XYZ file of C-alpha atoms in Angstrom:
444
model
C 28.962 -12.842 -10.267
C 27.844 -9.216 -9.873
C 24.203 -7.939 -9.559
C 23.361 -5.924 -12.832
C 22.197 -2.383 -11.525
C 21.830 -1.195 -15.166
C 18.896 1.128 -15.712
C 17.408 -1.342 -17.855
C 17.382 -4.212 -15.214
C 16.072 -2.013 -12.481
C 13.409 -1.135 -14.561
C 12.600 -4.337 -15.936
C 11.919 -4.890 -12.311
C 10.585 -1.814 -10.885
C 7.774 -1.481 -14.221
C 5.743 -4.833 -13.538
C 6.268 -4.076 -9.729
C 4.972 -0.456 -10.421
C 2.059 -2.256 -12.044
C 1.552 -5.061 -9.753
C 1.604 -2.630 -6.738
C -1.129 -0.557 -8.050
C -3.533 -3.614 -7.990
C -5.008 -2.596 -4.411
C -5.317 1.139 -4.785
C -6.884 0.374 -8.349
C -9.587 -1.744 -6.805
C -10.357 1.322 -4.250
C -10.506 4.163 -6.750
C -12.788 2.008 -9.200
C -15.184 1.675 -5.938
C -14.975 5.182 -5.666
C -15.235 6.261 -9.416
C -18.384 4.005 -9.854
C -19.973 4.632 -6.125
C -19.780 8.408 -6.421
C -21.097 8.196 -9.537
C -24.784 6.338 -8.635
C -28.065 7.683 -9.263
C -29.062 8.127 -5.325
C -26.504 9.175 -2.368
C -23.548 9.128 -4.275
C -21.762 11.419 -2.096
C -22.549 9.518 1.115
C -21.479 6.056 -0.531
C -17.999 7.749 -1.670
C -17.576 8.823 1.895
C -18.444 5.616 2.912
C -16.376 4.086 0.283
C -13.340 6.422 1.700
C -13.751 5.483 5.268
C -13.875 1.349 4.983
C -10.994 1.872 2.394
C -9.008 3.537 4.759
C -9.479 1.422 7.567
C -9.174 -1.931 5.080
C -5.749 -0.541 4.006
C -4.558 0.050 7.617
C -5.351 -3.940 8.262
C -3.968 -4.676 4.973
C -1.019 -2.693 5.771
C -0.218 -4.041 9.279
C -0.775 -7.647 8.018
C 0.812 -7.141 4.396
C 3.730 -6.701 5.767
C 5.012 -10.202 4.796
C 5.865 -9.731 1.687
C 8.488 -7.460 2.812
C 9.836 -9.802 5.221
C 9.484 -12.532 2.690
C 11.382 -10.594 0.056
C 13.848 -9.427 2.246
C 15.035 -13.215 3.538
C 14.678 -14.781 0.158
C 16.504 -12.379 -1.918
C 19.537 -12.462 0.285
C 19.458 -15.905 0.144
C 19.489 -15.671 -3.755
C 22.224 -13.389 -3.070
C 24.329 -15.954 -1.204
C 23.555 -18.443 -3.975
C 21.901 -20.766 -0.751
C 17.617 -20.457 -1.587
C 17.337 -24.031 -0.871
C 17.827 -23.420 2.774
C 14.742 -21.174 2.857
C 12.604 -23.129 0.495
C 9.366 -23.918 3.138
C 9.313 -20.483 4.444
C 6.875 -18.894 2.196
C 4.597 -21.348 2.837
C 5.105 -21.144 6.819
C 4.992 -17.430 6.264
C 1.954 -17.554 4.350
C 0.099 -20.236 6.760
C 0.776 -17.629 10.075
C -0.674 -14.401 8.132
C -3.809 -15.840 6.375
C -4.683 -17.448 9.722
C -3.982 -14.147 11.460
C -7.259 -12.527 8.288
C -9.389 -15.091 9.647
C -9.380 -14.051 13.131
C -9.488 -10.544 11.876
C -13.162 -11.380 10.658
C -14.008 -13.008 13.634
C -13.310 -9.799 15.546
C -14.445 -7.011 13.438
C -17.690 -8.072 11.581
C -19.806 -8.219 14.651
C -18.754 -5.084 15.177
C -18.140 -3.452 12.155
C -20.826 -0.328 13.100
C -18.793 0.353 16.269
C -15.662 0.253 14.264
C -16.722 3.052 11.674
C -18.345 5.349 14.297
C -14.551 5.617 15.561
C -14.413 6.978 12.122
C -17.194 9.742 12.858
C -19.173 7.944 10.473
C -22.953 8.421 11.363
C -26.581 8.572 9.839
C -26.369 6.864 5.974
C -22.950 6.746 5.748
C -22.432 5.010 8.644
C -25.088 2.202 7.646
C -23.370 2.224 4.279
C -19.809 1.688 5.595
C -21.003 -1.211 7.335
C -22.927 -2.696 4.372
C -19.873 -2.343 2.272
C -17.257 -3.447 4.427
C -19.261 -7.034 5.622
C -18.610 -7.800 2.523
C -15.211 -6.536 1.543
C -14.001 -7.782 4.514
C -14.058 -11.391 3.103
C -11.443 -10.876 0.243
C -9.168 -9.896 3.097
C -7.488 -13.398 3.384
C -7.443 -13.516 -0.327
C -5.488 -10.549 -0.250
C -3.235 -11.125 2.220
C -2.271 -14.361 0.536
C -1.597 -13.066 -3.129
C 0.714 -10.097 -1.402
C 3.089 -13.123 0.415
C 3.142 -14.759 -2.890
C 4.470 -11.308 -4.475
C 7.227 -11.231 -1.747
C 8.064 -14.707 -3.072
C 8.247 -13.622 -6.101
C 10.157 -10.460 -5.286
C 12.627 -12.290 -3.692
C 13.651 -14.272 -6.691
C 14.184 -11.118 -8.719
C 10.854 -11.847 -10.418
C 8.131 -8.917 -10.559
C 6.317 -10.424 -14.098
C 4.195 -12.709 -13.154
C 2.815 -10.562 -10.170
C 2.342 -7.887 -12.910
C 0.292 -10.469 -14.994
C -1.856 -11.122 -12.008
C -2.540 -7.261 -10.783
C -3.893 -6.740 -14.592
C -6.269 -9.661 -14.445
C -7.586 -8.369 -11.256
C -7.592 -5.133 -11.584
C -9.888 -5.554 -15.024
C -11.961 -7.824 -13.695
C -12.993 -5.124 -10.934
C -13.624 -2.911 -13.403
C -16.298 -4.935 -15.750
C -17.495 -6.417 -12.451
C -18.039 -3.101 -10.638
C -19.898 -1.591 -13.221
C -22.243 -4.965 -13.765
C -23.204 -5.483 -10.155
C -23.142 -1.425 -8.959
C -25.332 -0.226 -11.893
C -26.762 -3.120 -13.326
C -27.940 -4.787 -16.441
C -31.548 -3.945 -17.610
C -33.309 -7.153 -17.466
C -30.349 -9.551 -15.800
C -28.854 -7.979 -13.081
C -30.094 -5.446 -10.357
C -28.803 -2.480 -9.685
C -26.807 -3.251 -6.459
C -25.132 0.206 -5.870
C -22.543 0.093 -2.789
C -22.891 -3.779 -2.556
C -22.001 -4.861 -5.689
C -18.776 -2.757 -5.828
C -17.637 -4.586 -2.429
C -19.010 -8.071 -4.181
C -16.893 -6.785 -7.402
C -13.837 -6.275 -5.526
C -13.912 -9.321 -3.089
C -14.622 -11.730 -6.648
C -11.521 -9.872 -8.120
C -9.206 -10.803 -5.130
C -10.178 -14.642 -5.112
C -9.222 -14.671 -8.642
C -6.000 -12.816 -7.572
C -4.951 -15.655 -4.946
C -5.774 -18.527 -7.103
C -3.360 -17.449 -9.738
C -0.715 -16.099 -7.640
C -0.906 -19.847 -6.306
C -0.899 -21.584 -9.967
C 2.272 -19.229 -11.118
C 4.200 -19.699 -7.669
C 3.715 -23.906 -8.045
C 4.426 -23.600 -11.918
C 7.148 -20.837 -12.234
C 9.249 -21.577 -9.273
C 11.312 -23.908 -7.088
C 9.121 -22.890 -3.665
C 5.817 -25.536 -2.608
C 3.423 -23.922 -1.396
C 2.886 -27.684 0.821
C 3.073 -26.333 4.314
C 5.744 -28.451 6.620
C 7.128 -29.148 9.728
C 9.265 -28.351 12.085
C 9.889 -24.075 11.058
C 12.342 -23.025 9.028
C 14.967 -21.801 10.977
C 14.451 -17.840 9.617
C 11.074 -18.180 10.841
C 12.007 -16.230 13.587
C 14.008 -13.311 11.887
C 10.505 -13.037 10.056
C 8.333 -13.037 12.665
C 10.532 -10.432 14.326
C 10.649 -8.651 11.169
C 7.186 -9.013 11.404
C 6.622 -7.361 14.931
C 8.919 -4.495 13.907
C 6.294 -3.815 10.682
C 3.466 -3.954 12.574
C 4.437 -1.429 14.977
C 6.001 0.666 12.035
C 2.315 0.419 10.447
C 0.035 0.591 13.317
C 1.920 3.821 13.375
C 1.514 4.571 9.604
C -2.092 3.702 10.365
C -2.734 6.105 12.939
C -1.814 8.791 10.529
C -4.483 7.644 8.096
C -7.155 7.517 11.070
C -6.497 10.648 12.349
C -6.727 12.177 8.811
C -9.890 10.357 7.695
C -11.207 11.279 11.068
C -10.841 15.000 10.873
C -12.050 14.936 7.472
C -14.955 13.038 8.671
C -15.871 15.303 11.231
C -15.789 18.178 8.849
C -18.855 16.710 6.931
C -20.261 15.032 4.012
C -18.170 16.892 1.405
C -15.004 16.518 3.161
C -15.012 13.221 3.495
C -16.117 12.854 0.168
C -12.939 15.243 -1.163
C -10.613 13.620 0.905
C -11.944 10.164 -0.550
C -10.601 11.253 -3.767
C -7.291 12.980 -3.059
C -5.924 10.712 -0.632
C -6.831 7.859 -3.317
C -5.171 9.397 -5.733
C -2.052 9.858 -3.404
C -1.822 6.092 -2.843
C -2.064 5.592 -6.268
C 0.642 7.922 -6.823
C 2.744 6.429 -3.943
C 1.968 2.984 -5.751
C 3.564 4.294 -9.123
C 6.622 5.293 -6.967
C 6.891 2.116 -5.433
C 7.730 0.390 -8.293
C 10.615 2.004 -8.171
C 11.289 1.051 -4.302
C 10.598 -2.155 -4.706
C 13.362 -2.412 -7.392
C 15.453 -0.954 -4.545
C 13.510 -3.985 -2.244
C 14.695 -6.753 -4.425
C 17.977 -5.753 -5.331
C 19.208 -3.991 -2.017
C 18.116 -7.736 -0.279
C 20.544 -9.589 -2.962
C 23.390 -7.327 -2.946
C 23.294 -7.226 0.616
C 23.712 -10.991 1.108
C 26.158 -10.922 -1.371
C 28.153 -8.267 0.288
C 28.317 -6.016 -2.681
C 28.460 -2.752 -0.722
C 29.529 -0.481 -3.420
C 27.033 -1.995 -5.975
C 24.717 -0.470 -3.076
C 25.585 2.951 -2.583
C 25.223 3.286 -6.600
C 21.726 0.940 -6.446
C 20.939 3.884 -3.841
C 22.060 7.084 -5.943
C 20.290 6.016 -9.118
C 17.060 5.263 -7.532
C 16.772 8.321 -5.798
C 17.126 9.773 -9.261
C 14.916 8.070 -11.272
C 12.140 8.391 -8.413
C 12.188 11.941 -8.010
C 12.096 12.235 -12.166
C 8.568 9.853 -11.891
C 7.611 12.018 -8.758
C 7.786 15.439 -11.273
C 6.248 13.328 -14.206
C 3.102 12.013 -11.675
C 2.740 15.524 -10.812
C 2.914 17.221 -14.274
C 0.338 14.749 -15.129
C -1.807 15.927 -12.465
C -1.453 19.186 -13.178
C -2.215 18.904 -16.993
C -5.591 16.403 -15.736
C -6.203 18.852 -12.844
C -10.333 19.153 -13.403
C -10.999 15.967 -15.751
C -9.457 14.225 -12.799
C -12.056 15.421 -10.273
C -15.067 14.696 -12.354
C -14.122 11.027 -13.196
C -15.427 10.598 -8.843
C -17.910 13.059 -8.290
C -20.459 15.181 -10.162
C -21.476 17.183 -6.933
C -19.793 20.808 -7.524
C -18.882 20.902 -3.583
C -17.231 17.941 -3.113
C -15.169 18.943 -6.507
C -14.444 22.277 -5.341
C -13.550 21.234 -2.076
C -11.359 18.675 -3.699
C -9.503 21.088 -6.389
C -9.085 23.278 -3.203
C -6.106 20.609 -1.986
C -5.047 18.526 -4.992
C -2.435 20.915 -5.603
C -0.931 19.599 -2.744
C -1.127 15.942 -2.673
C 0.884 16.773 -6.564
C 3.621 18.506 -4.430
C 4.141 15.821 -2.505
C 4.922 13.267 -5.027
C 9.020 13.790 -5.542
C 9.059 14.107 -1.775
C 7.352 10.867 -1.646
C 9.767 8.942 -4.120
C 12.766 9.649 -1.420
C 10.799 8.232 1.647
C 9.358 5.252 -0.327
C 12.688 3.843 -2.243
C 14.636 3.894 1.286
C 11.730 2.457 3.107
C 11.769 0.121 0.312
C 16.270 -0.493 0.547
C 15.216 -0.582 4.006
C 13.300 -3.634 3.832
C 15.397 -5.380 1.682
C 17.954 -5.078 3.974
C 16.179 -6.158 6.487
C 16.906 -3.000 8.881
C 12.854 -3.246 10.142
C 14.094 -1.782 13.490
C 15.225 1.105 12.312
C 11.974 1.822 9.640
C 9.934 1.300 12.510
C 11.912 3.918 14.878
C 11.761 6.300 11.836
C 8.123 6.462 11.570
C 7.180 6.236 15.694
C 9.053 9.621 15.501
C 7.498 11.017 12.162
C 3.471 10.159 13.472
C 3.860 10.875 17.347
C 6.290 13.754 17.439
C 5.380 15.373 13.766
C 2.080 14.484 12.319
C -0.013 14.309 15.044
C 0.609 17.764 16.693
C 0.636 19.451 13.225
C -2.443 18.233 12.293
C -3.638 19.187 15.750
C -2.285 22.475 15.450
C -3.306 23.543 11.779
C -6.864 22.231 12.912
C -6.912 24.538 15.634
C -6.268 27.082 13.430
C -9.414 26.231 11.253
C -7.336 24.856 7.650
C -9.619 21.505 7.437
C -8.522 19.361 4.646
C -5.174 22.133 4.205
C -4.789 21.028 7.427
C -4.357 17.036 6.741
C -2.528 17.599 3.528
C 0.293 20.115 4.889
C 0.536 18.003 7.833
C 1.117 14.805 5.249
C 3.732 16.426 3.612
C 5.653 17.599 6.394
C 5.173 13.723 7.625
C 6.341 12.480 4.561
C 9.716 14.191 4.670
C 10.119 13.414 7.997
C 10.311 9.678 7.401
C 12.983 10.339 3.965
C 15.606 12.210 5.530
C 16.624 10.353 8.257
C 16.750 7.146 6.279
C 18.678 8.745 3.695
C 21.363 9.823 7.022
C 21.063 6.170 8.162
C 22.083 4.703 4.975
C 24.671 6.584 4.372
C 26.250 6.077 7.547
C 25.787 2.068 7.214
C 27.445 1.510 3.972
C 29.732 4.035 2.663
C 32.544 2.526 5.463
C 31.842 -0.626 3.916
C 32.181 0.314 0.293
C 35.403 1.848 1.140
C 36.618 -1.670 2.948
C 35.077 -3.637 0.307
């Protein structure tokens, strides 16, 4: 039987998955909105609010990276009509990665002050980065093991109930981040920086318990880890190694960025806490459309249905770049309401409005990088992702950004460099693709 394509069945998966995929950035930019909006040192708690967020998404990134791997086995299993011979992977998968958090915790919250002067971070922020993140840090596992159970679910075609968890979570942030960070008069404390990283870790245990109760009740796959490994176990784990490197590379793009910006001051940081927010959350609202392009490429892959592909391809780039202009429009329209719902300080906002424009430009650009990373990964074609962005960080980010510093741009500096980046990484997977399957459509 034939994978439906139709634009209603990629969008009744790419909507919850836009929606689900927003979850983490969500939790982030209500941090920041409340934070930046205290009574006392709001500007240095955004900063510091920007820096642990960036380096919590690199970890999250690096180790996240099984859902994609999980996704990309499962779903061409589903494709060959043979999931029971991958049944106990998820939970292998998911025993390896939230044991890999807990050593993460071990190592860094000794030494989180260390970590976050790497950042530039120094003075108040500094001791507010670390007073935020020795707390965040412990919804890391949590995290870690809800995203697995979304590549479960991915992999069976299923982006709902992920959806129905990501709006749980993401409104329990909110009502908990404005409780514990401003208070109630008479009940609760004002607990400013600390209760948005108590908010946020609360929201992500609530998040992994119900990613567990709909993966036991909704699906075939136990969650029971056994013995001996699945025999995928190690296309995964070397699936694994090849995101890693691909994201430690990713990563050093978002250090380098945050540090410049750091090192520029206060208001920097604070405007670059905003705007590159806001670009994950737009790259989040194109993702839904590459993990559509996740799910399905995996199943038509392992079912061999190679000109099904090329069209799966061609409409996705489509409807991406149409929600790239839309996100963009949007920001346009919102351009100063945006900026005020973070910060009431009339530098950081001017400093911010100063590069918005760009991060806005970016977003069809964006759409082509993300839906072929994401066919990419259903695939399976890690090597090649990870190749792709080795080249995009080392050879074009980094010396750009180097460059344009020189030259005294600041935070045009990061964002130009970005952009450049970010069509760096589309365009050769675009090439790629093309090369792969349209000699197999024709044979097939």
């Amino acid at each position: 039987m034939s994978t439906d394509i139709s634009l209603k069945h990629i969008n009744k998966l790419a909507i919850p998955a836009l929606i689900s995929g927003i979850s983490e950035p969500i939790l982030s930019l209500t941090d920041a909105a409340i934070v930046g909006n205290i009574q006392f040192n709001a500007t240095e708690s955004l900063a510091a609010v920007g820096i642990v967020t960036t380096f919590l998404s690199m970890l999250i990134w690096v180790l996240g990276q099984t859902r994609s791997a999980i996704s990309s086995i499962v779903s061409q299993y589903v494709g060959a009509n043979e999931l029971n011979k991958i049944k106990n992977l998820p939970a292998q998968a998911i025993f390896i990665i939230t044991s890999l958090s807990l050593l993460i915790i071990v190592g860094t919250y000794p030494f989180a002050e260390s970590v976050f002067k790497l950042y530039n971070a120094s003075n108040l922020i500094l001791e507010y980065c670390v007073e935020y993140y020795r707390i965040r840090v412990f919804g890391f596992p949590f995290t870690l093991f809800t995203i697995a159970v979304f590549g479960a679910f991915r992999g069976l075609q299923n982006t709902y109930y992920p959806m129905i968890i990501a709006i749980i979570g993401a409104l329990l942030n909110i009502v908990l981040d404005v409780v514990l960070v401003y208070g109630i008069e008479g009940f609760i404390n004002p607990m400013n920086i600390k209760g948005a990283a108590y908010a946020s870790v609360i929201a992500q245990f609530v998040m992994a318990m119900l990613s567990a109760y709909y993966l036991l009740k909704k699906t075939i796959i136990p969650l029971k880890l056994s013995f001996p490994f699945n025999k995928e176990i190690s296309r995964f784990l070397l699936m694994i190694l090849n995101l890693f490197v691909r994201t430690i590379a990713l990563n050093v793009t978002l250090y380098f960025a945050s540090s410049f910006a750091t090192s520029y001051g206060a208001k920097y940081i604070a405007a670059y806490t905003i705007a590159i927010n806001l670009w994950f959350l737009g790259a989040f609202i194109i993702d839904g459309y590459a993990s559509a392009g996740n799910i399905l490429s995996g199943k038509l892959y392992g079912g061999k249905e190679y000109n099904s592909l090329i069209t799966l391809s061609n409409k996705l780039i489509k409807y991406g770049v149409i929600l790239g202009f839309i996100t963009a429009a949007i920001g346009a329209i919102f351009y100063y309401p945006i900026g005020n719902i973070f910060s009431n300080d009339p530098e950081v906002l001017n400093t911010f409005y100063s590069v918005f424009y760009i991060v806005l430009l970016m977003q069809p650009l964006c759409a082509l990088a993300f839906i072929f990373d994401g066919i990419f990964k259903g695939l399976g074609k890690m090597k090649y992702l990870r190749n792709v962005l080795i080249f995009s960080t080392f050879l074009v980010f980094v010396p750009l950004l180097f460059w344009l510093d020189n030259l005294g741009y600041k935070l045009y500096a990061i964002f130009i460099a970005l952009t450049i980046w970010i069509i760096a990484r589309g365009i050769p997977l675009i090439i790629k693709f093309r090369q792969l399957f349209l000699p197999l459509a024709k044979k097939y």
